[in-house]
Coordinates of C-alpha atoms in Angstrom, one line a residue:
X1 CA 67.8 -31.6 49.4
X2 CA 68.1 -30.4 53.0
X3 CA 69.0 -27.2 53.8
X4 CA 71.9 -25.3 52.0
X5 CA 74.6 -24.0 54.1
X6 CA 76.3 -20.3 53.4
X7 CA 77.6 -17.5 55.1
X8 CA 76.6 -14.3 54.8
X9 CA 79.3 -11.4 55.7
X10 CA 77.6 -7.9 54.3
X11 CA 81.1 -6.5 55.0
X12 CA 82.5 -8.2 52.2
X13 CA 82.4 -6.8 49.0
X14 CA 83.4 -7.2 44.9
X15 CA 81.0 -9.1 42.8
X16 CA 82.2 -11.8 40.6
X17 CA 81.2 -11.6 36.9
X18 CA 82.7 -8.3 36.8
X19 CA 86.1 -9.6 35.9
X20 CA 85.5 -11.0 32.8
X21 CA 86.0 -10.0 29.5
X22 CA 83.2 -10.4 26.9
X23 CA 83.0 -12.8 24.5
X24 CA 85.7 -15.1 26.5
X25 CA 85.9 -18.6 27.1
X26 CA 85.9 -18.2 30.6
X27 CA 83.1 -15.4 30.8
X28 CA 81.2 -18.4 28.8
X29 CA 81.5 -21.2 31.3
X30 CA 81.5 -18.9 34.1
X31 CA 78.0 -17.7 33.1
X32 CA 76.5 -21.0 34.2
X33 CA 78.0 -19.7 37.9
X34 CA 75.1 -18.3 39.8
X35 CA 75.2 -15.3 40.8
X36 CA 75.3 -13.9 44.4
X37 CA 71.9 -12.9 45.6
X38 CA 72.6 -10.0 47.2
X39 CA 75.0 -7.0 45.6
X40 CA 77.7 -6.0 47.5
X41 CA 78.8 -2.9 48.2
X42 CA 81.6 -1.4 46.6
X43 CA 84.9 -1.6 48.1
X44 CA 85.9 1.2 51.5
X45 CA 89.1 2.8 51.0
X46 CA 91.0 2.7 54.7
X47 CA 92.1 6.1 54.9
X48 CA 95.0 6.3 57.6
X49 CA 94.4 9.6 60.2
X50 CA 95.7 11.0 63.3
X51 CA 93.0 9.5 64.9
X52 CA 93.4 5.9 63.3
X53 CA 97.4 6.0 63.8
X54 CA 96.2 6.0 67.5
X55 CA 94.2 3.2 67.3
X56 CA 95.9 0.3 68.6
X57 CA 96.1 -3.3 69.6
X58 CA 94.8 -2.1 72.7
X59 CA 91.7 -0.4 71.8
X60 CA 91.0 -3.3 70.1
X61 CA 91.7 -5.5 73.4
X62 CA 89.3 -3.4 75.6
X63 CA 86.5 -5.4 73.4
X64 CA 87.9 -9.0 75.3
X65 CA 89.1 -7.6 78.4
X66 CA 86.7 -9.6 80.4
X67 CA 84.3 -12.9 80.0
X68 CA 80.9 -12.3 81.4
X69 CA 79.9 -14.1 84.8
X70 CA 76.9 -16.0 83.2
X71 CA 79.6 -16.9 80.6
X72 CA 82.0 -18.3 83.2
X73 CA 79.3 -20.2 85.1
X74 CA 78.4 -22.3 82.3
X75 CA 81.5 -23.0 80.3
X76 CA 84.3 -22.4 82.8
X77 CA 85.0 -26.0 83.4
X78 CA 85.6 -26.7 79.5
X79 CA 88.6 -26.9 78.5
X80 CA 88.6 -25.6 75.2
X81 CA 87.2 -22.4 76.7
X82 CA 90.9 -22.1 78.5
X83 CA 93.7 -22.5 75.8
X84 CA 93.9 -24.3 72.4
X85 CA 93.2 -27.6 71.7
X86 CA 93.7 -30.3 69.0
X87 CA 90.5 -31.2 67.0
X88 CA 91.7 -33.1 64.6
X89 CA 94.8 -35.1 64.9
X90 CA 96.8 -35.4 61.9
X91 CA 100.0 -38.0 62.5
X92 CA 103.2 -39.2 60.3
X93 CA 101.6 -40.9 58.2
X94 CA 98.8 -38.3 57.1
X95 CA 96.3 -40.3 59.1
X96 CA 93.6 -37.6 60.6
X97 CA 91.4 -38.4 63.3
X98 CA 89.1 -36.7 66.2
X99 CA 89.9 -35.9 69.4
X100 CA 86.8 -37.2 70.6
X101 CA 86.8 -35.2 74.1
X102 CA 87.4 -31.8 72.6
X103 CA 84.4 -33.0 70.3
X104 CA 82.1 -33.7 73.0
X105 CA 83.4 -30.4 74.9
X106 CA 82.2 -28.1 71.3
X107 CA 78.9 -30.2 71.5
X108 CA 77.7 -28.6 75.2
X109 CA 78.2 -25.0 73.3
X110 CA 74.1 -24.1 73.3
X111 CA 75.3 -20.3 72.1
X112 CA 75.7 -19.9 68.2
X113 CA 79.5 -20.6 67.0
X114 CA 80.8 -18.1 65.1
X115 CA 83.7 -19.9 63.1
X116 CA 87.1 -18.4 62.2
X117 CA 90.0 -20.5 60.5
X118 CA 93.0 -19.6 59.3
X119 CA 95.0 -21.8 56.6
X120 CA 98.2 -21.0 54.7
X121 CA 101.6 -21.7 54.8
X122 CA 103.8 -22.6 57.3
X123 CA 106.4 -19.9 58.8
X124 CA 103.6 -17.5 57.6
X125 CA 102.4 -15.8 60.8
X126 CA 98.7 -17.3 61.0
X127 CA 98.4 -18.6 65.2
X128 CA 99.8 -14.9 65.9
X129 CA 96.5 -13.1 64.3
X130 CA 94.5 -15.9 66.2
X131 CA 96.3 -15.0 69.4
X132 CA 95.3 -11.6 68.6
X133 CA 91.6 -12.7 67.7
X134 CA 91.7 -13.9 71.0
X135 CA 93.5 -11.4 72.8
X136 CA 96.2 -13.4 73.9
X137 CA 99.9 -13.2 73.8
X138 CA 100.1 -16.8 74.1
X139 CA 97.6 -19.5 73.3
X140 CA 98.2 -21.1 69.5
X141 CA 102.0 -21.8 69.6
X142 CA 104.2 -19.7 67.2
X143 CA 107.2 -21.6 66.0
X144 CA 110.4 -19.5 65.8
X145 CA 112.4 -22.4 64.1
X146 CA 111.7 -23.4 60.2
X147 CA 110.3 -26.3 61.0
X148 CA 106.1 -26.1 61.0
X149 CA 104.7 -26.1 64.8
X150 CA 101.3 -26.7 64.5
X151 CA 99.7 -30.1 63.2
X152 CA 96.4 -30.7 62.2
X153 CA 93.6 -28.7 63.3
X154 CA 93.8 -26.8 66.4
X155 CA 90.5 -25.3 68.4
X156 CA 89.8 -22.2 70.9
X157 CA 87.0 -21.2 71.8
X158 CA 85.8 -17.5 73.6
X159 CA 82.9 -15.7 74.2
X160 CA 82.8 -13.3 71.7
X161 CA 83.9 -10.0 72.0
X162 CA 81.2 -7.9 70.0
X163 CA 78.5 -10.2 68.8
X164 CA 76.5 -10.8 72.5
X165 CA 75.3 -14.1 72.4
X166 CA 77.7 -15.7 70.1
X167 CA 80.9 -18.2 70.9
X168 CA 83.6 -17.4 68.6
X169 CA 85.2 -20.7 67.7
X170 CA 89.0 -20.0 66.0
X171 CA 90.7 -23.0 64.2
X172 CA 94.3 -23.6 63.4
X173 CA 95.3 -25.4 60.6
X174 CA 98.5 -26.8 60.0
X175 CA 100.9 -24.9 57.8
X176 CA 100.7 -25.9 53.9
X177 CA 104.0 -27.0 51.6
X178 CA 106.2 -28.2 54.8
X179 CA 108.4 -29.3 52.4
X180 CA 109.6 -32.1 55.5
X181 CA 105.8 -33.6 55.1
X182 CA 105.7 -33.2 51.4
X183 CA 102.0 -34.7 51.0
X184 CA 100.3 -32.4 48.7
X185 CA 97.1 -34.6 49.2
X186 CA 97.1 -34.5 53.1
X187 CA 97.7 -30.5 52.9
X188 CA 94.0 -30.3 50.4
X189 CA 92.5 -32.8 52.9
X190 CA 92.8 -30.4 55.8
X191 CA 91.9 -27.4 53.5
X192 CA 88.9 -28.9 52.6
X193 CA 87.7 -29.9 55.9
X194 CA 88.7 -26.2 57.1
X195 CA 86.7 -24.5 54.3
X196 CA 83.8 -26.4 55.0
X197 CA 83.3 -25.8 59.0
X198 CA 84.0 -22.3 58.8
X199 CA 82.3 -18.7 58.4
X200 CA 85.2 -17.0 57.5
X201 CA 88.3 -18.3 56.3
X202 CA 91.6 -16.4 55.7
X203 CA 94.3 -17.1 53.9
X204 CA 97.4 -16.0 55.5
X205 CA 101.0 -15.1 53.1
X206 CA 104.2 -13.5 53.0
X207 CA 104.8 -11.4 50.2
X208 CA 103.5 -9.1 47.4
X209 CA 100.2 -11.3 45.3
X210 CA 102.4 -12.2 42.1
X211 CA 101.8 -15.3 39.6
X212 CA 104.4 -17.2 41.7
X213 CA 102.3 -16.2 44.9
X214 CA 98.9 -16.7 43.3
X215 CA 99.9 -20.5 42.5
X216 CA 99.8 -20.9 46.5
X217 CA 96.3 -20.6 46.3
X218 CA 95.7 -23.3 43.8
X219 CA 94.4 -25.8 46.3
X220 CA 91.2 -23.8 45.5
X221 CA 91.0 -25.8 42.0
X222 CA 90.6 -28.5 43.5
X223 CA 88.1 -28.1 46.0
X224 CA 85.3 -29.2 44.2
X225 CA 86.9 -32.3 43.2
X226 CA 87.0 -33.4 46.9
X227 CA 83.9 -32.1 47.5
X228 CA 80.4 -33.1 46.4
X229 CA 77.2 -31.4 46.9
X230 CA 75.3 -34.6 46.8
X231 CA 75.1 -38.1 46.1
X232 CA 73.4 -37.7 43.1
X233 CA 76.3 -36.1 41.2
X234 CA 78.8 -37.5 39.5
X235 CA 82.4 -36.5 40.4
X236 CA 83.4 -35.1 36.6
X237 CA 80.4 -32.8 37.4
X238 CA 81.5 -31.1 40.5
X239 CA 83.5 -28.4 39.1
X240 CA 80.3 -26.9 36.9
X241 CA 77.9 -26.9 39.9
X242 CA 76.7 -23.4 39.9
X243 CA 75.6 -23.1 43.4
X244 CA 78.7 -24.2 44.5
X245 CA 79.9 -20.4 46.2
X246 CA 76.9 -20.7 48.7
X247 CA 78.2 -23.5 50.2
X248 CA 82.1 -21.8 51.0
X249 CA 83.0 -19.0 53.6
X250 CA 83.7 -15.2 53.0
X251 CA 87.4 -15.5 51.8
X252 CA 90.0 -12.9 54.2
X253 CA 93.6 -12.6 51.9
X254 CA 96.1 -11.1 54.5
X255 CA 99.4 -10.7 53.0
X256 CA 102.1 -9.9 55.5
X257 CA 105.0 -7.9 55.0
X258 CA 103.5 -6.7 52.2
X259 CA 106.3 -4.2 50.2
X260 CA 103.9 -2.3 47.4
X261 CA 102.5 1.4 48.2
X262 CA 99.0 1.9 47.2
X263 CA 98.6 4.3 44.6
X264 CA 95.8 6.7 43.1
X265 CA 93.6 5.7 45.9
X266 CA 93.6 2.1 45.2
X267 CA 92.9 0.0 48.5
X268 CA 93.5 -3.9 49.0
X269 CA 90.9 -5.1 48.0
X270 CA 91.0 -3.3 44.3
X271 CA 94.4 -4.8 44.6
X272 CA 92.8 -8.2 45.4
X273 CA 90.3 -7.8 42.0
X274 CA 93.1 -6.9 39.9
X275 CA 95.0 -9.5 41.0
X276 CA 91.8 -12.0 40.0
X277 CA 91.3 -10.5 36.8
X278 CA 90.7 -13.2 34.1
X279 CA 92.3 -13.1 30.8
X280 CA 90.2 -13.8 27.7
X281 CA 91.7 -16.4 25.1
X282 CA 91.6 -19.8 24.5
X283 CA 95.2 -20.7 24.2
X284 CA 96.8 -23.5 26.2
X285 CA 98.8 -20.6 28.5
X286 CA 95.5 -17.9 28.7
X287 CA 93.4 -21.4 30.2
X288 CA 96.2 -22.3 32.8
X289 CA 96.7 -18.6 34.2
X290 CA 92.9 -18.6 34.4
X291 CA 92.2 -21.4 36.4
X292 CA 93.2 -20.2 39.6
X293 CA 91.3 -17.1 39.6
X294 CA 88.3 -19.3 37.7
X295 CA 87.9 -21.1 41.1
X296 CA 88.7 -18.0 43.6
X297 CA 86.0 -16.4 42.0
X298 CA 83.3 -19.4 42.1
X299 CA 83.9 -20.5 45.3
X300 CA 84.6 -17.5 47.2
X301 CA 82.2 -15.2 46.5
X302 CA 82.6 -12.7 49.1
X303 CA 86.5 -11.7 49.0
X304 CA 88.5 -9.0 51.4
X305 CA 92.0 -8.3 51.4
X306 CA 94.5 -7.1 54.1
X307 CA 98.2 -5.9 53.7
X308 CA 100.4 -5.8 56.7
X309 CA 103.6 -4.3 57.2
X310 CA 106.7 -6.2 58.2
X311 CA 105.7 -6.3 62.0
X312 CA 110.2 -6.3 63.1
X313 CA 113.3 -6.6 62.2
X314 CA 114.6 -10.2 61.2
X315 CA 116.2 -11.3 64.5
X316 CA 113.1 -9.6 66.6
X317 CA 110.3 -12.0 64.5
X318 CA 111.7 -15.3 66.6
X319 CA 110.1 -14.0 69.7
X320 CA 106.9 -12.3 68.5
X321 CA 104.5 -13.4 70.9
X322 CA 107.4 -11.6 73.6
X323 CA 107.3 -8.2 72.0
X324 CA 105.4 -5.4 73.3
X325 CA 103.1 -3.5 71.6
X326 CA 105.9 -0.6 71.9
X327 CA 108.8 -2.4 70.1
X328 CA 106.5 -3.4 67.0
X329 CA 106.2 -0.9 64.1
X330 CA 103.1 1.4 64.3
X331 CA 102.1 0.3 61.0
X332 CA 101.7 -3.5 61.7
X333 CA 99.9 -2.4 64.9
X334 CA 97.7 0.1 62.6
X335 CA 97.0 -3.2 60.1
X336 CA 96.5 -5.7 62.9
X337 CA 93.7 -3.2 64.5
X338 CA 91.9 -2.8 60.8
X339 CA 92.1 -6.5 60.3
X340 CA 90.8 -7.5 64.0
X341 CA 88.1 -4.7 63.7
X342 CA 86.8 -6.8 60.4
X343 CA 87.1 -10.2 61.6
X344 CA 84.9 -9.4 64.9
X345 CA 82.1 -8.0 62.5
X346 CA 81.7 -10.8 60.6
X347 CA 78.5 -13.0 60.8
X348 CA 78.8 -16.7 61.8
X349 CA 77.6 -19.1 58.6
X350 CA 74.0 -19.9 58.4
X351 CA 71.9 -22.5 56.6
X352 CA 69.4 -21.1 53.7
X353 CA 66.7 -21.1 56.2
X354 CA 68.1 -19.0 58.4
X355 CA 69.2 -21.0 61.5
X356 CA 72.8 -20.7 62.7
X357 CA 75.3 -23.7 64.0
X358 CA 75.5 -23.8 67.8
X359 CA 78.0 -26.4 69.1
X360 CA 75.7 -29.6 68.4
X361 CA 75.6 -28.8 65.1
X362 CA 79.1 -28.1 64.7
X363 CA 80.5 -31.5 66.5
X364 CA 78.1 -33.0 64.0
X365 CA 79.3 -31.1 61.0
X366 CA 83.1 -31.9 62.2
X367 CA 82.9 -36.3 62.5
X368 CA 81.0 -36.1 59.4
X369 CA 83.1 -34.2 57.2
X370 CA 86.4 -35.9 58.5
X371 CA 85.2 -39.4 58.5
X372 CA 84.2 -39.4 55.0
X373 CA 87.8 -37.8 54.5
X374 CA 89.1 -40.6 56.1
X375 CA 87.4 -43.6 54.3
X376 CA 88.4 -41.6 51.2
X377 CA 85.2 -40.7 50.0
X378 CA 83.9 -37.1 49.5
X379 CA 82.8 -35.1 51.8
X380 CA 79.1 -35.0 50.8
X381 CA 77.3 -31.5 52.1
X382 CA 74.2 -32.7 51.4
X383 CA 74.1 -35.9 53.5
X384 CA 76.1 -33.8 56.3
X385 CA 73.7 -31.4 56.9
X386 CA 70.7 -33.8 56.5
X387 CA 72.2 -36.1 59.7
X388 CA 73.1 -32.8 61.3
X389 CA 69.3 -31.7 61.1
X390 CA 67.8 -34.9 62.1
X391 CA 70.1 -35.1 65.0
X392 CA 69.2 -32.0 66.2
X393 CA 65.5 -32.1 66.0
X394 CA 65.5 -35.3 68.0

């Protein structure tokens, strides 16, 4: 087998097996899961101060205030370097496709890519936070309508602000359950192609992380149906594949306008781990609330959670990307500056051997995935990352 991709994120935190009960069915099958190979340290509580109630969007700007002039010089005259653009196209019919230019654009990126994606569903917030990855007020369009704006999977790319020789490569997706597309399969096509070209991928909600909200995330259960490691495996196999976590991103949960107060010192991500907590039995209803958090926990092996307060009032949201920093509550500012903070720590993926994705690579990884998509097989890791690495060693 060629090399194995993963990500490594040391901020990320909350091991896996440690939210089983003994002697269940589920801590049973889940002991064939491998383990991660490197402990992670235990959750940090975010203790608000004076200091940090300062701290605001602009702080964090300062970091992206300006794009060195060795930057500029060599990838100025790229497009994709000056506003977002579509990557893959996703029409009426469900049909996705490349945009081959913007393809050919990511491929002259020498630098190493350091990919962020964020998925969830539509009317959610999720191209504001990229704006604000970006430090732009404008760049991935924010609908202020019901209807979802973006379509497919949209592409920006920056010099990064913190990581010095990195590119960091945001991706759009388009909103999951538009209830005017209603094409459950085209929404887990474009969630698995976004889990598998990305570092970090975050999950963006409305709402407090009940059973009703938890079900959102149940495209995760079937991610390793559309997804095979190699050829060699049969499909009815997939789901037992105990490697399969090294393959997937560090997993962000933001939930916006999030209404619970954290209590006896409990911070989001305990919040996220109690949420995940797994239910011994064997009974027909124990199996069914377990398999969401069964596949969370395989797949995503590194998991972080942010809450964010409601960022206006109703009438104010429909213009978001208009309101200053002033007229948004100091508490969504305060989240929004924890959550950016995070995101621009986090290392870009890597294959087992080391060796990061620069642009090649990722143009590579980005036809492959999506053309086998397309012809309806599965994407096949294995065989990906083999052409990738012959290519590149040509």
């Amino acid at each position: 087998m060629s090399d194995i991709e993963h990500t490594s994120d040391s901020s990320s935190s909350n091991e896996s097996p440690a939210h089983f009960e003994q002697g269940s069915s589920v801590e049973q099958e889940m002991l064939s899961v491998k383990e991660s190979v490197t402990d992670r340290p235990a959750a940090l509580k975010v203790v608000k101060t004076d200091d940090q109630t300062q701290c605001s969007l602009k702080s964090t700007q300062q970091l992206t205030t300006k794009t060195s002039t060795d930057f500029l010089s060599k990838y100025g005259g790229l497009k994709v370097f000056r506003s977002p653009l579509c990557l893959i196209k996703n029409d009426k019919n469900g049909q996705l496709s490349l945009e081959m230019e913007v393809i050919e654009e990511i491929s002259k990126i020498e630098e190493t890519v350091n990919v962020k994606a964020i998925a969830g569903p539509y009317r959610s917030g999720k191209s504001y936070l990229l704006n604000r990855l970006a430090n732009a007020e404008k760049g991935f369009p924010l609908g202020n309508t019901t209807d979802a704006t973006t379509k497919g999977i949209w592409v920006w790319c920056l010099e990064h602000p913190k990581r010095k020789g990195e590119v960091l490569l945001l991706l759009d997706t388009e909103g999951i359950g538009d209830v005017a597309k209603g094409d459950d399969e085209n929404d887990n096509n474009i969630l698995s192609l976004t889990t598998l070209l990305t570092g970090t991928f975050v999950y963006n909600m409305l709402g407090v992380l009940d059973e009703k909200l938890l079900k959102r995330l149940s495209f995760v259960t079937k991610l390793s149906k559309q997804i095979a490691l190699c050829n060699s495996l049969a499909e009815e196999n997939l789901y037992h594949i105990p490697e399969i976590g090294f393959y997937f991103p560090s997993f962000v949960l933001c939930l916006r306008d999030f209404s619970l107060e954290m209590v006896n010192g409990e911070t989001p991500d305990d919040y996220l781990e109690k949420c995940l907590k797994i239910k011994k039995g064997n009974e027909a209803k124990g199996l069914k609330y377990n398999a969401i958090r069964v596949s969370i926990l395989q797949h995503f092996q590194n998991r972080k959670c942010f809450v964010f307060d409601r960022p206006a009032g109703r009438k104010m949201l429909g213009r978001l990307e208009e309101l200053k920093e002033t007229e948004l509550s100091a508490e969504f500012v305060e989240d929004t500056s924890v959550f950016l903070e995070y995101m621009y720590k986090c290392e870009p993926k890597k294959l087992m051997d080391g060796s990061l994705l620069n642009g090649r690579m990722f143009s590579c990884l980005v036809e492959k995935y999506t053309e086998a998509i397309c012809s309806g097989d599965l994407p096949c890791i294995d065989d990906a990352l083999t052409i990738m690495s012959r290519q590149e060693n040509q």
